mmCIF file of C-alpha atoms and ligand atoms in Angstrom:
data_model
loop_
_atom_site.group_PDB
_atom_site.id
_atom_site.type_symbol
_atom_site.label_atom_id
_atom_site.label_comp_id
_atom_site.label_asym_id
_atom_site.label_seq_id
_atom_site.Cartn_x
_atom_site.Cartn_y
_atom_site.Cartn_z
ATOM 1 C CA UNK K 2 0.000 0.000 0.000
ATOM 2 C CA UNK K 3 1.354 3.418 -1.007
ATOM 3 C CA UNK K 4 0.788 6.751 0.768
ATOM 4 C CA UNK K 5 1.731 10.236 -0.488
ATOM 5 C CA UNK K 6 3.511 12.412 2.082
ATOM 6 C CA UNK K 7 5.945 14.282 -0.168
ATOM 7 C CA UNK K 8 6.324 14.757 -3.925
ATOM 8 C CA UNK K 9 9.565 12.782 -3.557
ATOM 9 C CA UNK K 10 7.555 9.667 -2.681
ATOM 10 C CA UNK K 11 7.115 9.357 -6.450
ATOM 11 C CA UNK K 12 10.097 8.835 -8.753
ATOM 12 C CA UNK K 13 10.409 11.065 -11.823
ATOM 13 C CA UNK K 14 9.169 8.122 -13.932
ATOM 14 C CA UNK K 15 6.161 7.547 -11.639
ATOM 15 C CA UNK K 16 5.395 11.265 -11.744
ATOM 16 C CA UNK K 17 5.584 11.287 -15.515
ATOM 17 C CA UNK K 18 3.126 8.371 -15.668
ATOM 18 C CA UNK K 19 0.769 10.138 -13.239
ATOM 19 C CA UNK K 20 0.827 13.406 -15.224
ATOM 20 C CA UNK K 21 0.198 11.517 -18.479
ATOM 21 C CA UNK K 22 -2.774 9.795 -16.831
ATOM 22 C CA UNK K 23 -4.053 13.209 -15.661
ATOM 23 C CA UNK K 24 -3.834 14.538 -19.240
ATOM 24 C CA UNK K 25 -5.750 11.496 -20.493
ATOM 25 C CA UNK K 26 -8.433 12.108 -17.852
ATOM 26 C CA UNK K 27 -8.674 15.725 -19.055
ATOM 27 C CA UNK K 28 -9.118 14.569 -22.678
ATOM 28 C CA UNK K 29 -11.401 11.575 -21.994
ATOM 29 C CA UNK K 30 -13.358 12.178 -18.769
ATOM 30 C CA UNK K 31 -16.122 9.684 -19.679
ATOM 31 C CA UNK K 32 -13.618 6.828 -19.797
ATOM 32 C CA UNK K 33 -13.014 7.279 -16.051
ATOM 33 C CA UNK K 34 -16.572 8.110 -14.928
ATOM 34 C CA UNK K 35 -17.179 4.729 -13.212
ATOM 35 C CA UNK K 36 -13.597 3.780 -12.306
ATOM 36 C CA UNK K 37 -14.120 4.136 -8.541
ATOM 37 C CA UNK K 38 -17.721 2.986 -8.190
ATOM 38 C CA UNK K 39 -18.187 1.546 -4.699
ATOM 39 C CA UNK K 40 -15.058 3.295 -3.331
ATOM 40 C CA UNK K 41 -15.071 6.019 -0.680
ATOM 41 C CA UNK K 42 -12.717 8.935 -0.095
ATOM 42 C CA UNK K 43 -12.492 10.448 3.405
ATOM 43 C CA UNK K 44 -11.396 14.090 3.561
ATOM 44 C CA UNK K 45 -10.080 14.800 7.067
ATOM 45 C CA UNK K 46 -9.311 18.510 7.158
ATOM 46 C CA UNK K 47 -8.145 19.958 10.492
ATOM 47 C CA UNK K 48 -7.321 23.258 8.754
ATOM 48 C CA UNK K 49 -9.408 25.413 6.363
ATOM 49 C CA UNK K 50 -9.375 24.691 2.638
ATOM 50 C CA UNK K 51 -11.413 25.438 -0.451
ATOM 51 C CA UNK K 52 -9.448 24.067 -3.411
ATOM 52 C CA UNK K 53 -7.731 21.039 -1.955
ATOM 53 C CA UNK K 54 -10.726 19.559 -0.155
ATOM 54 C CA UNK K 55 -13.282 20.345 -2.830
ATOM 55 C CA UNK K 56 -11.029 19.278 -5.709
ATOM 56 C CA UNK K 57 -10.393 15.958 -3.930
ATOM 57 C CA UNK K 58 -14.126 15.532 -3.484
ATOM 58 C CA UNK K 59 -14.828 16.530 -7.110
ATOM 59 C CA UNK K 60 -12.113 14.102 -8.220
ATOM 60 C CA UNK K 61 -13.674 11.143 -6.390
ATOM 61 C CA UNK K 62 -17.193 12.057 -7.547
ATOM 62 C CA UNK K 63 -15.921 12.349 -11.161
ATOM 63 C CA UNK K 64 -14.576 8.802 -10.787
ATOM 64 C CA UNK K 65 -17.983 7.507 -9.679
ATOM 65 C CA UNK K 66 -17.000 7.114 -6.019
ATOM 66 C CA UNK K 67 -18.379 8.697 -2.836
ATOM 67 C CA UNK K 68 -16.959 11.111 -0.258
ATOM 68 C CA UNK K 69 -17.269 11.618 3.487
ATOM 69 C CA UNK K 70 -15.290 13.619 5.996
ATOM 70 C CA UNK K 71 -14.940 16.732 8.108
ATOM 71 C CA UNK K 72 -13.736 20.205 7.236
ATOM 72 C CA UNK K 73 -12.437 21.506 10.575
ATOM 73 C CA UNK K 74 -10.894 20.144 13.745
ATOM 74 C CA UNK K 75 -13.809 21.670 15.673
ATOM 75 C CA UNK K 76 -16.359 19.520 13.867
ATOM 76 C CA UNK K 77 -14.432 16.297 14.555
ATOM 77 C CA UNK K 78 -13.589 14.461 17.775
ATOM 78 C CA UNK K 79 -10.157 16.127 17.701
ATOM 79 C CA UNK K 80 -11.982 18.827 19.687
ATOM 80 C CA UNK K 81 -12.502 16.191 22.423
ATOM 81 C CA UNK K 82 -8.828 15.280 22.397
ATOM 82 C CA UNK K 83 -8.779 12.316 19.995
ATOM 83 C CA UNK K 84 -5.350 11.638 18.490
ATOM 84 C CA UNK K 85 -4.695 11.535 14.748
ATOM 85 C CA UNK K 86 -3.578 7.902 15.175
ATOM 86 C CA UNK K 87 -6.914 6.854 16.672
ATOM 87 C CA UNK K 88 -8.875 8.889 14.143
ATOM 88 C CA UNK K 89 -7.215 7.236 11.148
ATOM 89 C CA UNK K 90 -7.729 3.745 12.582
ATOM 90 C CA UNK K 91 -11.439 4.526 12.709
ATOM 91 C CA UNK K 92 -11.522 6.221 9.278
ATOM 92 C CA UNK K 93 -9.846 3.080 7.879
ATOM 93 C CA UNK K 94 -13.067 1.204 8.792
ATOM 94 C CA UNK K 95 -15.215 3.662 6.831
ATOM 95 C CA UNK K 96 -13.282 4.609 3.696
ATOM 96 C CA UNK K 97 -10.876 3.230 1.069
ATOM 97 C CA UNK K 98 -8.534 6.239 0.909
ATOM 98 C CA UNK K 99 -8.008 9.390 2.999
ATOM 99 C CA UNK K 100 -6.810 12.921 2.194
ATOM 100 C CA UNK K 101 -5.663 14.674 5.375
ATOM 101 C CA UNK K 102 -4.761 18.327 6.006
ATOM 102 C CA UNK K 103 -3.368 19.224 9.418
ATOM 103 C CA UNK K 104 -1.880 22.321 11.031
ATOM 104 C CA UNK K 105 0.851 20.177 12.648
ATOM 105 C CA UNK K 106 3.830 19.269 10.497
ATOM 106 C CA UNK K 107 4.120 15.476 10.216
ATOM 107 C CA UNK K 108 0.557 14.682 11.366
ATOM 108 C CA UNK K 109 -0.404 12.962 8.066
ATOM 109 C CA UNK K 110 2.809 10.905 8.327
ATOM 110 C CA UNK K 111 1.836 9.766 11.832
ATOM 111 C CA UNK K 112 -1.609 8.873 10.467
ATOM 112 C CA UNK K 113 -0.106 6.885 7.585
ATOM 113 C CA UNK K 114 1.849 4.735 10.055
ATOM 114 C CA UNK K 115 -1.375 3.589 11.759
ATOM 115 C CA UNK K 116 -3.571 3.427 8.667
ATOM 116 C CA UNK K 117 -4.777 0.415 6.724
ATOM 117 C CA UNK K 118 -5.835 2.632 3.770
ATOM 118 C CA UNK K 119 -3.680 4.985 1.624
ATOM 119 C CA UNK K 120 -3.220 8.407 3.247
ATOM 120 C CA UNK K 121 -2.517 11.528 1.185
ATOM 121 C CA UNK K 122 -0.895 14.558 2.798
ATOM 122 C CA UNK K 123 -3.171 17.450 1.779
ATOM 123 C CA UNK K 124 -0.907 20.015 3.506
ATOM 124 C CA UNK K 125 0.845 19.810 6.888
ATOM 125 C CA UNK K 126 1.653 23.084 8.628
ATOM 126 C CA UNK K 127 4.414 25.014 6.859
ATOM 127 C CA UNK K 128 6.029 21.754 5.697
ATOM 128 C CA UNK K 129 4.733 20.118 2.486
ATOM 129 C CA UNK K 130 1.754 20.223 0.143
ATOM 130 C CA UNK K 131 2.475 17.408 -2.332
ATOM 131 C CA UNK K 132 -0.830 17.410 -4.222
ATOM 132 C CA UNK K 133 -0.433 21.151 -4.874
ATOM 133 C CA UNK K 134 2.964 20.251 -6.325
ATOM 134 C CA UNK K 135 1.407 17.589 -8.553
ATOM 135 C CA UNK K 136 -1.068 20.267 -9.681
ATOM 136 C CA UNK K 137 1.782 22.700 -10.352
ATOM 137 C CA UNK K 138 3.814 20.149 -12.301
ATOM 138 C CA UNK K 139 0.804 19.231 -14.432
ATOM 139 C CA UNK K 140 0.126 22.933 -15.090
ATOM 140 C CA UNK K 141 3.734 23.623 -16.087
ATOM 141 C CA UNK K 142 4.038 20.523 -18.275
ATOM 142 C CA UNK K 143 0.692 21.180 -19.968
ATOM 143 C CA UNK K 144 1.195 24.909 -20.589
ATOM 144 C CA UNK K 145 4.964 25.076 -21.185
ATOM 145 C CA UNK K 146 5.318 21.614 -22.758
ATOM 146 C CA UNK K 147 8.200 20.506 -20.522
ATOM 147 C CA UNK K 148 9.545 20.323 -16.984
ATOM 148 C CA UNK K 149 13.177 21.158 -17.785
ATOM 149 C CA UNK K 150 15.173 24.135 -19.044
ATOM 150 C CA UNK K 151 12.892 26.662 -17.378
ATOM 151 C CA UNK K 152 13.521 29.710 -15.219
ATOM 152 C CA UNK K 153 10.982 29.946 -12.428
ATOM 153 C CA UNK K 154 10.552 32.908 -10.099
ATOM 154 C CA UNK K 155 9.075 32.077 -6.706
ATOM 155 C CA UNK K 156 7.732 35.230 -5.142
ATOM 156 C CA UNK K 157 6.342 36.211 -1.744
ATOM 157 C CA UNK K 158 6.330 34.232 1.467
ATOM 158 C CA UNK K 159 9.083 31.716 0.777
ATOM 159 C CA UNK K 160 9.598 31.066 4.487
ATOM 160 C CA UNK K 161 6.199 29.706 5.456
ATOM 161 C CA UNK K 162 4.830 28.832 2.002
ATOM 162 C CA UNK K 163 4.668 25.030 1.971
ATOM 163 C CA UNK K 164 3.698 24.961 -1.718
ATOM 164 C CA UNK K 165 7.025 26.609 -2.552
ATOM 165 C CA UNK K 166 9.007 24.128 -0.452
ATOM 166 C CA UNK K 167 7.312 21.149 -2.091
ATOM 167 C CA UNK K 168 7.699 22.619 -5.591
ATOM 168 C CA UNK K 169 11.431 23.268 -5.191
ATOM 169 C CA UNK K 170 11.924 19.673 -3.952
ATOM 170 C CA UNK K 171 10.134 18.370 -7.023
ATOM 171 C CA UNK K 172 11.639 20.647 -9.686
ATOM 172 C CA UNK K 173 15.309 20.202 -8.804
ATOM 173 C CA UNK K 174 15.030 16.647 -10.117
ATOM 174 C CA UNK K 175 14.624 17.966 -13.689
ATOM 175 C CA UNK K 176 17.631 19.165 -15.715
ATOM 176 C CA UNK K 177 18.603 22.793 -16.169
ATOM 177 C CA UNK K 178 15.987 24.382 -13.946
ATOM 178 C CA UNK K 179 16.890 27.853 -12.665
ATOM 179 C CA UNK K 180 15.275 29.473 -9.641
ATOM 180 C CA UNK K 181 14.909 33.150 -8.802
ATOM 181 C CA UNK K 182 13.772 33.476 -5.189
ATOM 182 C CA UNK K 183 11.963 36.786 -4.777
ATOM 183 C CA UNK K 184 11.195 37.721 -1.186
ATOM 184 C CA UNK K 185 11.844 40.278 1.520
ATOM 185 C CA UNK K 186 14.737 39.417 3.836
ATOM 186 C CA UNK K 187 12.386 38.203 6.593
ATOM 187 C CA UNK K 188 10.534 35.774 4.321
ATOM 188 C CA UNK K 189 13.482 34.114 2.553
ATOM 189 C CA UNK K 190 13.390 30.338 2.015
ATOM 190 C CA UNK K 191 14.512 28.404 5.098
ATOM 191 C CA UNK K 192 18.236 27.620 5.174
ATOM 192 C CA UNK K 193 17.594 23.874 4.797
ATOM 193 C CA UNK K 194 16.143 24.603 1.347
ATOM 194 C CA UNK K 195 18.851 27.100 0.326
ATOM 195 C CA UNK K 196 21.850 25.202 1.666
ATOM 196 C CA UNK K 197 20.871 21.535 1.832
ATOM 197 C CA UNK K 198 18.829 21.437 -1.354
ATOM 198 C CA UNK K 199 19.913 24.160 -3.767
ATOM 199 C CA UNK K 200 23.561 24.742 -2.915
ATOM 200 C CA UNK K 201 24.435 21.088 -2.217
ATOM 201 C CA UNK K 202 22.895 19.984 -5.511
ATOM 202 C CA UNK K 203 24.546 22.816 -7.499
ATOM 203 C CA UNK K 204 21.181 24.156 -8.639
ATOM 204 C CA UNK K 205 21.298 27.565 -10.342
ATOM 205 C CA UNK K 206 19.510 30.115 -8.166
ATOM 206 C CA UNK K 207 19.649 33.709 -7.076
ATOM 207 C CA UNK K 208 17.784 35.683 -4.430
ATOM 208 C CA UNK K 209 16.358 39.128 -5.114
ATOM 209 C CA UNK K 210 14.039 41.445 -3.256
ATOM 210 C CA UNK K 211 12.456 43.393 -6.137
ATOM 211 C CA UNK K 212 10.057 41.621 -8.495
ATOM 212 C CA UNK K 213 11.079 44.053 -11.253
ATOM 213 C CA UNK K 214 14.648 42.697 -11.108
ATOM 214 C CA UNK K 215 13.467 39.214 -12.112
ATOM 215 C CA UNK K 216 10.446 39.680 -14.389
ATOM 216 C CA UNK K 217 12.249 39.772 -17.744
ATOM 217 C CA UNK K 218 14.132 36.508 -17.098
ATOM 218 C CA UNK K 219 11.180 34.318 -16.162
ATOM 219 C CA UNK K 220 9.368 31.524 -17.980
ATOM 220 C CA UNK K 221 7.119 31.062 -14.950
ATOM 221 C CA UNK K 222 6.232 33.430 -12.127
ATOM 222 C CA UNK K 223 4.872 31.570 -9.097
ATOM 223 C CA UNK K 224 3.217 34.071 -6.753
ATOM 224 C CA UNK K 225 2.316 33.221 -3.146
ATOM 225 C CA UNK K 226 0.379 34.968 -0.430
ATOM 226 C CA UNK K 227 1.898 35.949 2.896
ATOM 227 C CA UNK K 228 0.775 33.162 5.259
ATOM 228 C CA UNK K 229 -1.025 35.117 7.971
ATOM 229 C CA UNK K 230 -1.862 31.961 9.949
ATOM 230 C CA UNK K 231 1.838 31.105 10.407
ATOM 231 C CA UNK K 232 2.923 34.517 11.795
ATOM 232 C CA UNK K 233 3.393 34.847 15.541
ATOM 233 C CA UNK K 234 2.811 38.560 15.444
ATOM 234 C CA UNK K 235 -0.004 40.437 13.599
ATOM 235 C CA UNK K 236 2.146 43.606 13.212
ATOM 236 C CA UNK K 237 4.767 41.656 11.242
ATOM 237 C CA UNK K 238 2.046 40.241 9.000
ATOM 238 C CA UNK K 239 0.566 43.695 8.342
ATOM 239 C CA UNK K 240 4.024 45.061 7.460
ATOM 240 C CA UNK K 241 4.708 42.222 5.005
ATOM 241 C CA UNK K 242 1.333 41.479 3.463
ATOM 242 C CA UNK K 243 1.419 43.973 0.575
ATOM 243 C CA UNK K 244 5.142 43.745 -0.128
ATOM 244 C CA UNK K 245 4.439 42.378 -3.627
ATOM 245 C CA UNK K 246 1.520 43.323 -5.831
ATOM 246 C CA UNK K 247 1.658 42.027 -9.393
ATOM 247 C CA UNK K 248 -0.102 44.462 -11.712
ATOM 248 C CA UNK K 249 -0.256 45.315 -15.436
ATOM 249 C CA UNK K 250 2.768 47.590 -15.190
ATOM 250 C CA UNK K 251 4.951 44.773 -13.848
ATOM 251 C CA UNK K 252 3.478 42.279 -16.340
ATOM 252 C CA UNK K 253 4.691 44.589 -19.133
ATOM 253 C CA UNK K 254 8.267 43.675 -18.114
ATOM 254 C CA UNK K 255 7.695 39.938 -18.645
ATOM 255 C CA UNK K 256 8.155 37.681 -21.662
ATOM 256 C CA UNK K 257 5.116 37.233 -23.896
ATOM 257 C CA UNK K 258 4.969 33.508 -23.162
ATOM 258 C CA UNK K 259 5.638 33.679 -19.416
ATOM 259 C CA UNK K 260 2.889 32.154 -17.281
ATOM 260 C CA UNK K 261 1.743 33.391 -13.877
ATOM 261 C CA UNK K 262 0.839 30.702 -11.359
ATOM 262 C CA UNK K 263 -0.509 30.940 -7.824
ATOM 263 C CA UNK K 264 -1.694 28.082 -5.593
ATOM 264 C CA UNK K 265 -4.521 30.366 -4.384
ATOM 265 C CA UNK K 266 -6.148 31.744 -2.317
ATOM 266 C CA UNK K 267 -4.787 35.146 -3.285
ATOM 267 C CA UNK K 268 -5.191 38.184 -1.085
ATOM 268 C CA UNK K 269 -3.658 41.327 -2.665
ATOM 269 C CA UNK K 270 -0.524 39.938 -4.297
ATOM 270 C CA UNK K 271 -2.042 39.702 -7.793
ATOM 271 C CA UNK K 272 -4.192 42.629 -8.844
ATOM 272 C CA UNK K 273 -7.480 41.529 -10.449
ATOM 273 C CA UNK K 274 -6.481 43.567 -13.524
ATOM 274 C CA UNK K 275 -3.993 40.742 -14.320
ATOM 275 C CA UNK K 276 -6.759 38.108 -14.486
ATOM 276 C CA UNK K 277 -7.603 38.922 -18.128
ATOM 277 C CA UNK K 278 -3.983 38.678 -19.255
ATOM 278 C CA UNK K 279 -3.569 35.486 -21.341
ATOM 279 C CA UNK K 280 -0.477 34.700 -19.257
ATOM 280 C CA UNK K 281 -2.538 34.422 -16.048
ATOM 281 C CA UNK K 282 -2.711 30.647 -15.462
ATOM 282 C CA UNK K 283 -3.872 30.434 -11.845
ATOM 283 C CA UNK K 284 -7.505 29.509 -12.480
ATOM 284 C CA UNK K 285 -6.482 26.902 -15.076
ATOM 285 C CA UNK K 286 -4.068 25.606 -12.424
ATOM 286 C CA UNK K 287 -7.007 25.031 -10.039
ATOM 287 C CA UNK K 288 -8.755 23.007 -12.777
ATOM 288 C CA UNK K 289 -5.646 20.894 -13.327
ATOM 289 C CA UNK K 290 -5.828 20.111 -9.594
ATOM 290 C CA UNK K 291 -8.945 18.006 -10.179
ATOM 291 C CA UNK K 292 -7.389 15.946 -13.008
ATOM 292 C CA UNK K 293 -4.200 15.256 -11.107
ATOM 293 C CA UNK K 294 -6.080 14.249 -7.928
ATOM 294 C CA UNK K 295 -8.218 11.887 -10.028
ATOM 295 C CA UNK K 296 -5.008 10.362 -11.381
ATOM 296 C CA UNK K 297 -3.576 10.107 -7.853
ATOM 297 C CA UNK K 298 -6.668 8.382 -6.428
ATOM 298 C CA UNK K 299 -6.597 5.845 -9.287
ATOM 299 C CA UNK K 300 -2.892 5.244 -8.769
ATOM 300 C CA UNK K 301 -3.030 4.772 -4.977
ATOM 301 C CA UNK K 302 -6.129 2.556 -5.213
ATOM 302 C CA UNK K 303 -4.385 0.604 -7.996
ATOM 303 C CA UNK K 304 -7.397 0.988 -10.298
ATOM 304 C CA UNK K 305 -6.548 0.343 -13.964
ATOM 305 C CA UNK K 306 -8.795 1.819 -16.668
ATOM 306 C CA UNK K 307 -8.402 0.311 -20.135
HETATM 307 N N1 LIG E 22 -4.012 25.846 -2.848
HETATM 308 C C1 LIG E 22 -4.609 25.428 -1.714
HETATM 309 O O1 LIG E 22 -4.092 24.573 -0.978
HETATM 310 O O2 LIG E 22 -5.811 26.027 -1.476
HETATM 311 P P1 LIG E 22 -6.771 25.698 -0.267
HETATM 312 O O3 LIG E 22 -6.071 26.142 1.003
HETATM 313 O O4 LIG E 22 -8.042 26.444 -0.538
HETATM 314 O O5 LIG E 22 -6.968 24.202 -0.236
#
């Protein structure tokens, strides 16, 4: 039985197969409409979510399966003190597969160790968000045609943004990827990413503070919001929250075929005036999230569709 805790749980070959399956699902949705009939997905979300939970649920419903679950710790027995380990042992009696989001880093991993069904990490604290990474890889491969030889700018809260951490882990496995890390000093990527991942693996990267200093070099701009829920101090959040605002003027500095991605939700970091720009890919990205989660459910449940 396979779980998904990190994008690195899948080899590059396995990822390639998964993304190809996701593209086939996009092209031929009817072929997969009954693939999971009789199967149930549990969504155990201890932290708020719109896209991840609902796209998982849409994915299972699109496959002909059913969904059950909870959308906050308060509406589950976690509020009475139940441990994640006990919860997953019980959920294993009710469902065939579980997607879990938790505010504590490592909680889905703990669950996977006690589970008799596949567990998918749907985001754990500031740590990892592997299914967002699968979504991002599918978006990049579908819109840019490749996952190598690209310059990607990661902009905003690179300290707490788990989507950024997961994406860097995944992308350094492809050849000739260059990273421009765009953040204020206080929100730089953690040193374990800079030193242990980028420097040790001789990955080309540079850090800048101004978005304008990177725009012209980018094939992909990956914007992130400042993660209010991870700040200890509201004043620091208020000072940082509008540090970057992507608008038409800044988009004019970018290549004509650059794409703008964002895991969403956005707050102010992308002005709505950018939404009509053909390079704005963030709503398409959310759609790709359904196809890739369908492919992941099929893969972990070992369902073959001919
Ligand atoms: N991108 C993402 O994880 O969004 P949600 O928090 O709405 O699930």
